[in-house]
mmCIF file of C-alpha atoms in Angstrom:
data_model
loop_
_atom_site.group_PDB
_atom_site.id
_atom_site.type_symbol
_atom_site.label_atom_id
_atom_site.label_comp_id
_atom_site.label_asym_id
_atom_site.label_seq_id
_atom_site.Cartn_x
_atom_site.Cartn_y
_atom_site.Cartn_z
ATOM 1 C CA MET A 823 0.000 0.000 0.000
ATOM 2 C CA PHE A 824 0.999 3.631 -0.474
ATOM 3 C CA SER A 825 -0.554 6.666 1.158
ATOM 4 C CA ILE A 826 -0.805 9.637 -1.216
ATOM 5 C CA ALA A 827 -0.447 12.823 0.826
ATOM 6 C CA GLY A 828 -0.942 10.755 3.958
ATOM 7 C CA ASP A 829 -4.702 10.418 3.477
ATOM 8 C CA LEU A 830 -5.350 8.574 0.195
ATOM 9 C CA GLN A 831 -4.430 4.955 0.838
ATOM 10 C CA VAL A 832 -4.077 2.937 -2.387
ATOM 11 C CA ARG A 833 -2.701 -0.402 -3.492
ATOM 12 C CA ARG A 834 0.451 -0.048 -5.574
ATOM 13 C CA ILE A 835 -1.095 -0.999 -8.923
ATOM 14 C CA GLY A 836 -3.570 1.496 -10.354
ATOM 15 C CA TYR A 837 -5.411 1.812 -13.647
ATOM 16 C CA GLY A 838 -4.512 4.152 -16.523
ATOM 17 C CA GLY A 839 -7.631 5.533 -18.169
ATOM 18 C CA MET A 840 -6.261 6.417 -21.612
ATOM 19 C CA SER A 841 -7.078 2.817 -22.566
ATOM 20 C CA LEU A 842 -10.766 3.738 -22.324
ATOM 21 C CA THR A 843 -10.581 5.663 -25.622
ATOM 22 C CA GLY A 844 -9.951 4.910 -29.253
ATOM 23 C CA ALA A 845 -6.493 4.718 -30.797
ATOM 24 C CA GLY A 846 -4.148 7.547 -29.899
ATOM 25 C CA GLY A 847 -6.429 8.769 -27.112
ATOM 26 C CA TRP A 848 -9.055 9.825 -29.657
ATOM 27 C CA GLY A 849 -12.718 8.887 -29.685
ATOM 28 C CA GLU A 850 -14.703 6.098 -28.100
ATOM 29 C CA PRO A 851 -13.511 2.653 -26.980
ATOM 30 C CA PRO A 852 -14.384 -0.238 -29.314
ATOM 31 C CA ASP A 853 -16.926 -1.731 -26.872
ATOM 32 C CA HIS A 854 -18.549 0.466 -24.220
ATOM 33 C CA THR A 855 -20.171 -2.364 -22.318
ATOM 34 C CA ALA A 856 -16.965 -4.382 -22.143
ATOM 35 C CA ALA A 857 -14.996 -1.328 -20.985
ATOM 36 C CA LYS A 858 -17.421 -0.629 -18.137
ATOM 37 C CA THR A 859 -17.456 -4.278 -17.128
ATOM 38 C CA LEU A 860 -13.660 -4.238 -17.001
ATOM 39 C CA LEU A 861 -13.628 -1.151 -14.756
ATOM 40 C CA ARG A 862 -15.974 -2.831 -12.304
ATOM 41 C CA ARG A 863 -13.771 -5.918 -12.399
ATOM 42 C CA ALA A 864 -10.785 -3.701 -11.575
ATOM 43 C CA VAL A 865 -12.520 -2.596 -8.379
ATOM 44 C CA ASP A 866 -13.317 -6.226 -7.540
ATOM 45 C CA LEU A 867 -9.615 -7.050 -7.935
ATOM 46 C CA GLY A 868 -8.688 -4.349 -5.430
ATOM 47 C CA ILE A 869 -7.544 -1.543 -7.723
ATOM 48 C CA GLN A 870 -8.162 1.773 -5.997
ATOM 49 C CA LEU A 871 -6.348 4.465 -7.998
ATOM 50 C CA PHE A 872 -7.972 5.320 -11.342
ATOM 51 C CA ASP A 873 -6.073 7.901 -13.389
ATOM 52 C CA THR A 874 -7.589 9.787 -16.314
ATOM 53 C CA ALA A 875 -7.529 13.206 -18.021
ATOM 54 C CA ASP A 876 -9.999 15.510 -19.693
ATOM 55 C CA SER A 877 -7.967 15.155 -22.913
ATOM 56 C CA TYR A 878 -8.426 11.363 -23.069
ATOM 57 C CA GLY A 879 -11.001 11.075 -25.805
ATOM 58 C CA PRO A 880 -11.269 13.994 -25.198
ATOM 59 C CA GLU A 881 -13.742 13.671 -22.291
ATOM 60 C CA VAL A 882 -14.457 10.004 -23.077
ATOM 61 C CA SER A 883 -12.315 8.405 -20.363
ATOM 62 C CA GLU A 884 -13.741 10.515 -17.548
ATOM 63 C CA ARG A 885 -17.284 9.837 -18.716
ATOM 64 C CA MET A 886 -16.648 6.087 -18.928
ATOM 65 C CA LEU A 887 -15.263 6.005 -15.390
ATOM 66 C CA ALA A 888 -18.330 7.744 -14.002
ATOM 67 C CA GLU A 889 -20.756 5.573 -15.966
ATOM 68 C CA ALA A 890 -19.043 2.405 -14.732
ATOM 69 C CA LEU A 891 -18.194 3.244 -11.123
ATOM 70 C CA TYR A 892 -20.469 6.015 -9.827
ATOM 71 C CA PRO A 893 -21.383 6.032 -6.998
ATOM 72 C CA TYR A 894 -17.739 5.326 -6.300
ATOM 73 C CA PRO A 895 -17.010 2.496 -3.848
ATOM 74 C CA ASP A 896 -15.264 3.350 -0.598
ATOM 75 C CA GLY A 897 -11.508 3.512 -1.076
ATOM 76 C CA VAL A 898 -11.584 4.381 -4.776
ATOM 77 C CA VAL A 899 -9.380 7.377 -5.619
ATOM 78 C CA ILE A 900 -10.044 9.342 -8.812
ATOM 79 C CA ALA A 901 -7.115 11.246 -10.296
ATOM 80 C CA THR A 902 -7.474 13.346 -13.411
ATOM 81 C CA LYS A 903 -5.426 15.912 -15.302
ATOM 82 C CA GLY A 904 -5.931 19.246 -17.000
ATOM 83 C CA GLY A 905 -3.752 21.607 -18.983
ATOM 84 C CA SER A 906 -3.656 19.967 -22.400
ATOM 85 C CA VAL A 907 -5.812 19.914 -25.510
ATOM 86 C CA ARG A 908 -6.191 16.909 -27.822
ATOM 87 C CA THR A 909 -6.768 17.777 -31.477
ATOM 88 C CA GLY A 910 -6.582 14.272 -32.934
ATOM 89 C CA PRO A 911 -5.053 10.804 -32.436
ATOM 90 C CA TRP A 912 -1.631 11.128 -30.763
ATOM 91 C CA GLU A 913 -1.947 14.936 -30.999
ATOM 92 C CA LEU A 914 -1.711 16.625 -27.590
ATOM 93 C CA HIS A 915 -0.873 20.269 -27.010
ATOM 94 C CA PRO A 916 -0.251 22.071 -23.706
ATOM 95 C CA ASP A 917 -2.578 24.792 -22.467
ATOM 96 C CA GLY A 918 -1.642 25.952 -18.999
ATOM 97 C CA ARG A 919 -3.609 29.199 -18.975
ATOM 98 C CA PRO A 920 -5.395 29.685 -15.636
ATOM 99 C CA ALA A 921 -8.757 30.241 -17.348
ATOM 100 C CA HIS A 922 -8.384 26.994 -19.287
ATOM 101 C CA LEU A 923 -7.405 25.051 -16.159
ATOM 102 C CA ARG A 924 -10.422 26.363 -14.287
ATOM 103 C CA GLU A 925 -12.747 25.489 -17.162
ATOM 104 C CA THR A 926 -11.353 21.961 -17.558
ATOM 105 C CA CYS A 927 -11.401 21.263 -13.826
ATOM 106 C CA GLU A 928 -15.021 22.310 -13.508
ATOM 107 C CA SER A 929 -15.936 20.259 -16.579
ATOM 108 C CA SER A 930 -14.126 17.236 -15.115
ATOM 109 C CA LEU A 931 -16.078 17.623 -11.881
ATOM 110 C CA ARG A 932 -19.341 17.442 -13.831
ATOM 111 C CA ARG A 933 -18.307 14.467 -15.993
ATOM 112 C CA LEU A 934 -16.911 12.515 -13.041
ATOM 113 C CA ARG A 935 -19.962 13.439 -10.912
ATOM 114 C CA LEU A 936 -17.747 14.675 -8.109
ATOM 115 C CA GLU A 937 -17.921 17.638 -5.777
ATOM 116 C CA ARG A 938 -14.168 17.469 -5.241
ATOM 117 C CA ILE A 939 -11.450 15.716 -7.275
ATOM 118 C CA ASP A 940 -9.132 13.599 -5.113
ATOM 119 C CA LEU A 941 -6.001 14.316 -7.175
ATOM 120 C CA TYR A 942 -5.872 16.976 -9.889
ATOM 121 C CA GLN A 943 -2.675 17.059 -11.943
ATOM 122 C CA LEU A 944 -1.183 19.624 -14.313
ATOM 123 C CA HIS A 945 -0.784 17.570 -17.483
ATOM 124 C CA GLY A 946 2.413 19.296 -18.535
ATOM 125 C CA VAL A 947 4.301 22.556 -18.467
ATOM 126 C CA ASP A 948 3.117 25.049 -21.081
ATOM 127 C CA SER A 949 6.146 27.010 -22.297
ATOM 128 C CA ALA A 950 3.853 29.914 -23.204
ATOM 129 C CA VAL A 951 2.559 30.287 -19.650
ATOM 130 C CA PRO A 952 4.681 30.833 -16.517
ATOM 131 C CA LEU A 953 4.528 27.716 -14.373
ATOM 132 C CA GLN A 954 3.668 29.852 -11.362
ATOM 133 C CA GLU A 955 0.452 30.982 -13.076
ATOM 134 C CA SER A 956 -0.626 27.446 -13.946
ATOM 135 C CA VAL A 957 0.122 26.078 -10.487
ATOM 136 C CA GLY A 958 -1.421 29.156 -8.901
ATOM 137 C CA ALA A 959 -4.670 28.373 -10.718
ATOM 138 C CA LEU A 960 -4.640 24.848 -9.247
ATOM 139 C CA ALA A 961 -3.989 26.317 -5.804
ATOM 140 C CA ASP A 962 -7.048 28.547 -6.227
ATOM 141 C CA LEU A 963 -9.181 25.529 -7.179
ATOM 142 C CA GLN A 964 -7.895 23.705 -4.114
ATOM 143 C CA ALA A 965 -8.728 26.657 -1.863
ATOM 144 C CA GLU A 966 -12.260 26.639 -3.283
ATOM 145 C CA GLY A 967 -12.695 22.977 -2.332
ATOM 146 C CA LYS A 968 -12.831 21.693 -5.916
ATOM 147 C CA VAL A 969 -9.504 19.847 -5.666
ATOM 148 C CA ARG A 970 -8.264 17.818 -2.708
ATOM 149 C CA HIS A 971 -4.622 17.371 -3.734
ATOM 150 C CA ILE A 972 -2.394 18.644 -6.554
ATOM 151 C CA GLY A 973 0.053 16.712 -8.721
ATOM 152 C CA LEU A 974 2.250 17.311 -11.755
ATOM 153 C CA SER A 975 2.844 15.353 -14.941
ATOM 154 C CA ASN A 976 5.681 15.330 -17.480
ATOM 155 C CA VAL A 977 8.009 17.446 -15.366
ATOM 156 C CA GLY A 978 11.599 17.544 -14.173
ATOM 157 C CA VAL A 979 13.115 18.378 -10.813
ATOM 158 C CA ASP A 980 13.254 22.138 -11.420
ATOM 159 C CA ALA A 981 9.541 22.355 -12.197
ATOM 160 C CA ILE A 982 8.668 20.203 -9.184
ATOM 161 C CA GLU A 983 10.727 22.375 -6.857
ATOM 162 C CA ALA A 984 9.269 25.574 -8.305
ATOM 163 C CA ALA A 985 5.717 24.282 -7.885
ATOM 164 C CA ARG A 986 6.366 23.121 -4.316
ATOM 165 C CA LYS A 987 7.164 26.703 -3.356
ATOM 166 C CA LEU A 988 3.543 27.582 -4.167
ATOM 167 C CA VAL A 989 1.530 24.545 -3.058
ATOM 168 C CA PRO A 990 2.128 21.018 -1.713
ATOM 169 C CA ILE A 991 2.750 18.615 -4.607
ATOM 170 C CA VAL A 992 1.682 15.076 -3.722
ATOM 171 C CA SER A 993 2.330 13.216 -6.986
ATOM 172 C CA VAL A 994 4.444 13.224 -10.132
ATOM 173 C CA GLN A 995 3.387 11.343 -13.262
ATOM 174 C CA ASN A 996 6.100 10.800 -15.881
ATOM 175 C CA GLU A 997 6.868 8.169 -18.493
ATOM 176 C CA PHE A 998 9.071 5.504 -16.934
ATOM 177 C CA ASN A 999 9.549 1.775 -17.343
ATOM 178 C CA VAL A 1000 12.315 -0.813 -17.334
ATOM 179 C CA GLY A 1001 13.034 -0.214 -21.012
ATOM 180 C CA GLU A 1002 12.552 3.566 -21.176
ATOM 181 C CA ARG A 1003 14.187 5.261 -18.216
ATOM 182 C CA ARG A 1004 15.333 8.589 -19.641
ATOM 183 C CA SER A 1005 16.766 10.685 -16.800
ATOM 184 C CA GLU A 1006 14.205 9.899 -14.124
ATOM 185 C CA ASP A 1007 16.524 8.807 -11.303
ATOM 186 C CA GLU A 1008 16.797 12.349 -9.947
ATOM 187 C CA VAL A 1009 13.019 12.835 -10.058
ATOM 188 C CA ILE A 1010 12.327 9.498 -8.365
ATOM 189 C CA ASP A 1011 14.935 10.194 -5.694
ATOM 190 C CA LEU A 1012 13.270 13.538 -4.968
ATOM 191 C CA CYS A 1013 9.850 11.887 -4.756
ATOM 192 C CA GLN A 1014 11.120 9.182 -2.411
ATOM 193 C CA ARG A 1015 12.873 11.697 -0.198
ATOM 194 C CA GLU A 1016 9.771 13.889 0.079
ATOM 195 C CA GLY A 1017 7.144 11.126 0.184
ATOM 196 C CA ILE A 1018 5.652 12.170 -3.172
ATOM 197 C CA ALA A 1019 3.842 9.475 -5.153
ATOM 198 C CA TYR A 1020 5.535 8.675 -8.457
ATOM 199 C CA LEU A 1021 3.008 7.395 -11.014
ATOM 200 C CA PRO A 1022 4.817 6.033 -14.088
ATOM 201 C CA TRP A 1023 2.683 6.172 -17.184
ATOM 202 C CA ARG A 1024 3.215 3.605 -19.927
ATOM 203 C CA PRO A 1025 4.719 1.241 -17.312
ATOM 204 C CA VAL A 1026 4.814 -1.683 -19.741
ATOM 205 C CA GLY A 1027 5.880 0.405 -22.718
ATOM 206 C CA LYS A 1028 2.547 0.470 -24.556
ATOM 207 C CA GLY A 1029 2.778 -3.294 -24.786
ATOM 208 C CA SER A 1030 6.407 -3.459 -25.940
ATOM 209 C CA LEU A 1031 7.438 -4.893 -22.551
ATOM 210 C CA SER A 1032 4.765 -7.584 -22.630
ATOM 211 C CA ARG A 1033 6.728 -9.644 -25.152
ATOM 212 C CA SER A 1034 9.024 -12.282 -23.662
ATOM 213 C CA ARG A 1035 12.471 -11.431 -24.950
ATOM 214 C CA GLY A 1036 15.928 -11.003 -23.474
ATOM 215 C CA ALA A 1037 16.263 -10.707 -19.716
ATOM 216 C CA LEU A 1038 12.557 -9.991 -19.318
ATOM 217 C CA GLY A 1039 11.637 -13.265 -20.962
ATOM 218 C CA ARG A 1040 14.199 -15.314 -19.034
ATOM 219 C CA ILE A 1041 13.146 -13.882 -15.670
ATOM 220 C CA ALA A 1042 9.470 -14.319 -16.492
ATOM 221 C CA ALA A 1043 10.039 -17.981 -17.363
ATOM 222 C CA ARG A 1044 11.956 -18.530 -14.131
ATOM 223 C CA HIS A 1045 9.061 -17.168 -12.052
ATOM 224 C CA GLY A 1046 6.237 -18.619 -14.113
ATOM 225 C CA ALA A 1047 5.109 -15.065 -14.838
ATOM 226 C CA THR A 1048 4.580 -12.860 -17.879
ATOM 227 C CA ALA A 1049 7.088 -10.318 -19.148
ATOM 228 C CA ALA A 1050 4.634 -7.521 -18.320
ATOM 229 C CA GLN A 1051 4.419 -8.745 -14.719
ATOM 230 C CA VAL A 1052 8.209 -8.676 -14.463
ATOM 231 C CA ALA A 1053 8.243 -5.117 -15.838
ATOM 232 C CA LEU A 1054 5.684 -4.034 -13.235
ATOM 233 C CA ALA A 1055 7.480 -5.879 -10.428
ATOM 234 C CA TRP A 1056 10.710 -4.067 -11.397
ATOM 235 C CA LEU A 1057 8.931 -0.730 -10.959
ATOM 236 C CA LEU A 1058 7.538 -1.772 -7.580
ATOM 237 C CA ALA A 1059 11.051 -2.753 -6.475
ATOM 238 C CA ARG A 1060 12.615 0.466 -7.805
ATOM 239 C CA SER A 1061 11.098 2.664 -5.081
ATOM 240 C CA PRO A 1062 8.372 2.392 -2.423
ATOM 241 C CA VAL A 1063 6.735 5.582 -3.734
ATOM 242 C CA ILE A 1064 6.132 4.147 -7.224
ATOM 243 C CA VAL A 1065 2.524 3.274 -8.092
ATOM 244 C CA PRO A 1066 2.320 2.048 -11.720
ATOM 245 C CA ILE A 1067 -0.881 2.809 -13.620
ATOM 246 C CA PRO A 1068 -1.073 0.311 -16.495
ATOM 247 C CA GLY A 1069 -4.069 0.615 -18.758
ATOM 248 C CA THR A 1070 -5.808 -2.187 -20.618
ATOM 249 C CA LEU A 1071 -9.123 -3.272 -22.081
ATOM 250 C CA SER A 1072 -8.266 -6.949 -21.590
ATOM 251 C CA SER A 1073 -9.635 -8.712 -18.507
ATOM 252 C CA ALA A 1074 -6.773 -11.222 -18.656
ATOM 253 C CA HIS A 1075 -4.156 -8.482 -18.723
ATOM 254 C CA LEU A 1076 -5.951 -6.643 -15.914
ATOM 255 C CA GLU A 1077 -5.706 -9.710 -13.691
ATOM 256 C CA GLU A 1078 -2.058 -10.232 -14.654
ATOM 257 C CA ASN A 1079 -1.279 -6.613 -13.763
ATOM 258 C CA VAL A 1080 -2.790 -6.946 -10.296
ATOM 259 C CA ALA A 1081 -0.996 -10.269 -9.744
ATOM 260 C CA ALA A 1082 2.330 -8.477 -10.289
ATOM 261 C CA LEU A 1083 1.934 -7.176 -6.731
ATOM 262 C CA ASP A 1084 2.793 -10.688 -5.529
ATOM 263 C CA LEU A 1085 5.853 -11.153 -7.752
ATOM 264 C CA ALA A 1086 9.053 -10.681 -5.747
ATOM 265 C CA LEU A 1087 12.135 -10.267 -7.927
ATOM 266 C CA THR A 1088 15.449 -11.536 -6.583
ATOM 267 C CA PRO A 1089 18.639 -9.448 -6.382
ATOM 268 C CA GLU A 1090 19.889 -11.486 -9.352
ATOM 269 C CA ASP A 1091 16.771 -10.576 -11.348
ATOM 270 C CA LEU A 1092 17.201 -6.893 -10.575
ATOM 271 C CA ALA A 1093 20.879 -7.023 -11.534
ATOM 272 C CA GLN A 1094 20.002 -8.562 -14.900
ATOM 273 C CA LEU A 1095 17.363 -5.898 -15.519
ATOM 274 C CA SER A 1096 19.637 -3.027 -14.518
ATOM 275 C CA GLN A 1097 20.985 -2.743 -18.066
ATOM 276 C CA TYR A 1098 17.810 -3.707 -19.905
ATOM 277 C CA ARG A 1099 16.671 -1.313 -22.606
ATOM 278 C CA LEU A 1100 14.163 -1.518 -25.411
ATOM 279 C CA SER A 1101 15.628 -2.462 -28.768
ATOM 280 C CA GLN A 1102 16.583 0.513 -30.887
ATOM 281 C CA LEU A 1103 14.367 -1.101 -33.520
ATOM 282 C CA ASP A 1104 11.290 -1.011 -31.306
ATOM 283 C CA ALA A 1105 8.545 0.027 -33.711
ATOM 284 C CA ARG A 1106 6.549 2.254 -31.385
ATOM 285 C CA GLN A 1107 9.605 4.090 -30.103
ATOM 286 C CA LEU A 1108 10.850 4.774 -33.641
ATOM 287 C CA ALA A 1109 7.427 5.959 -34.751
ATOM 288 C CA ARG A 1110 7.116 8.331 -31.787
ATOM 289 C CA GLN A 1111 10.531 9.824 -32.504
ATOM 290 C CA PHE A 1112 10.433 10.244 -36.270
ATOM 291 C CA VAL A 1113 6.853 9.998 -37.624
ATOM 292 C CA PRO A 1114 4.089 12.665 -37.513
ATOM 293 C CA PRO A 1115 1.287 11.653 -35.105
ATOM 294 C CA ARG A 1116 -1.360 11.080 -37.788
ATOM 295 C CA LEU A 1117 0.863 8.540 -39.574
ATOM 296 C CA ARG A 1118 2.196 6.613 -36.573
ATOM 297 C CA ARG A 1119 -0.232 3.714 -36.695
ATOM 298 C CA VAL A 1120 0.682 2.942 -40.320
ATOM 299 C CA ALA A 1121 4.391 3.376 -39.551
ATOM 300 C CA VAL A 1122 4.283 0.946 -36.595
ATOM 301 C CA THR A 1123 2.664 -1.719 -38.777
ATOM 302 C CA ALA A 1124 5.225 -1.188 -41.550
ATOM 303 C CA LEU A 1125 8.211 -1.305 -39.177
ATOM 304 C CA ARG A 1126 7.005 -4.510 -37.545
ATOM 305 C CA THR A 1127 6.512 -6.109 -40.964
ATOM 306 C CA MET A 1128 10.065 -5.135 -41.915
ATOM 307 C CA ARG A 1129 11.471 -6.654 -38.727
ATOM 308 C CA ARG A 1130 9.657 -9.948 -39.304
ATOM 309 C CA SER A 1131 10.881 -10.058 -42.903
ATOM 310 C CA SER A 1132 14.481 -9.387 -41.920
ATOM 311 C CA GLY A 1133 14.382 -11.834 -39.019
#
């Protein structure tokens, strides 16, 4: 268990709500009934932290959560984000203007059927708006009772420290997984030192870490587990403040994700994973780096076909 801000007690596997939309965070999920059934199953399995954003869909993910779970069971924590605008699949743009943050927060309250949002997170830093103004807007919403706690997403240490001078920051949500670590050690160390929840998004690499290959595959076979479970267990072992939020529309994967809480990696396992990285030929990573958002789905398919042909 982890206690966010000392008063939101959650199990250390949550649920990432971008999966409740169409491809690239755009539009409706393929099967509404199945998605709502899966969310209720997540509660049955003990998941407590549900993370979403107004830009997922946009608006779709928040609406689906409310339709499936309201009235929310005791112990369920709803976290959402504002400060970005989605204009199409894989197309997300920052908007940290105070007026926009107020509008999106109040809209999220209505869609989620809440009087107060447990955890409201700035979705990213808008270079066109001083961070102090964006965070100040969240502080105003908190003072008005519309937000219980404030978090940040897609930020580095400097932004976290600057925000903490204005308001208590209780969570940080950045991309982080065993194959895509970037320069997160400093951020995670800060979070652990200050008791700030660290919520890694894309904790199994958008599915790229669910394939049994290399050290992941060998360790998974040794434990009778899946590669995705090993990837999640590595995150849980990395720091006690880490609460992964994998998303899925598969009931089987949902159950596997929760079962990762019981997978204890050995020191030998962790040593083998210490140097693990995604292949430089990973299709999704290449597409994200070099291909315009609207063409990424086609590019991923083409790259994977090329790899199979060459292998």
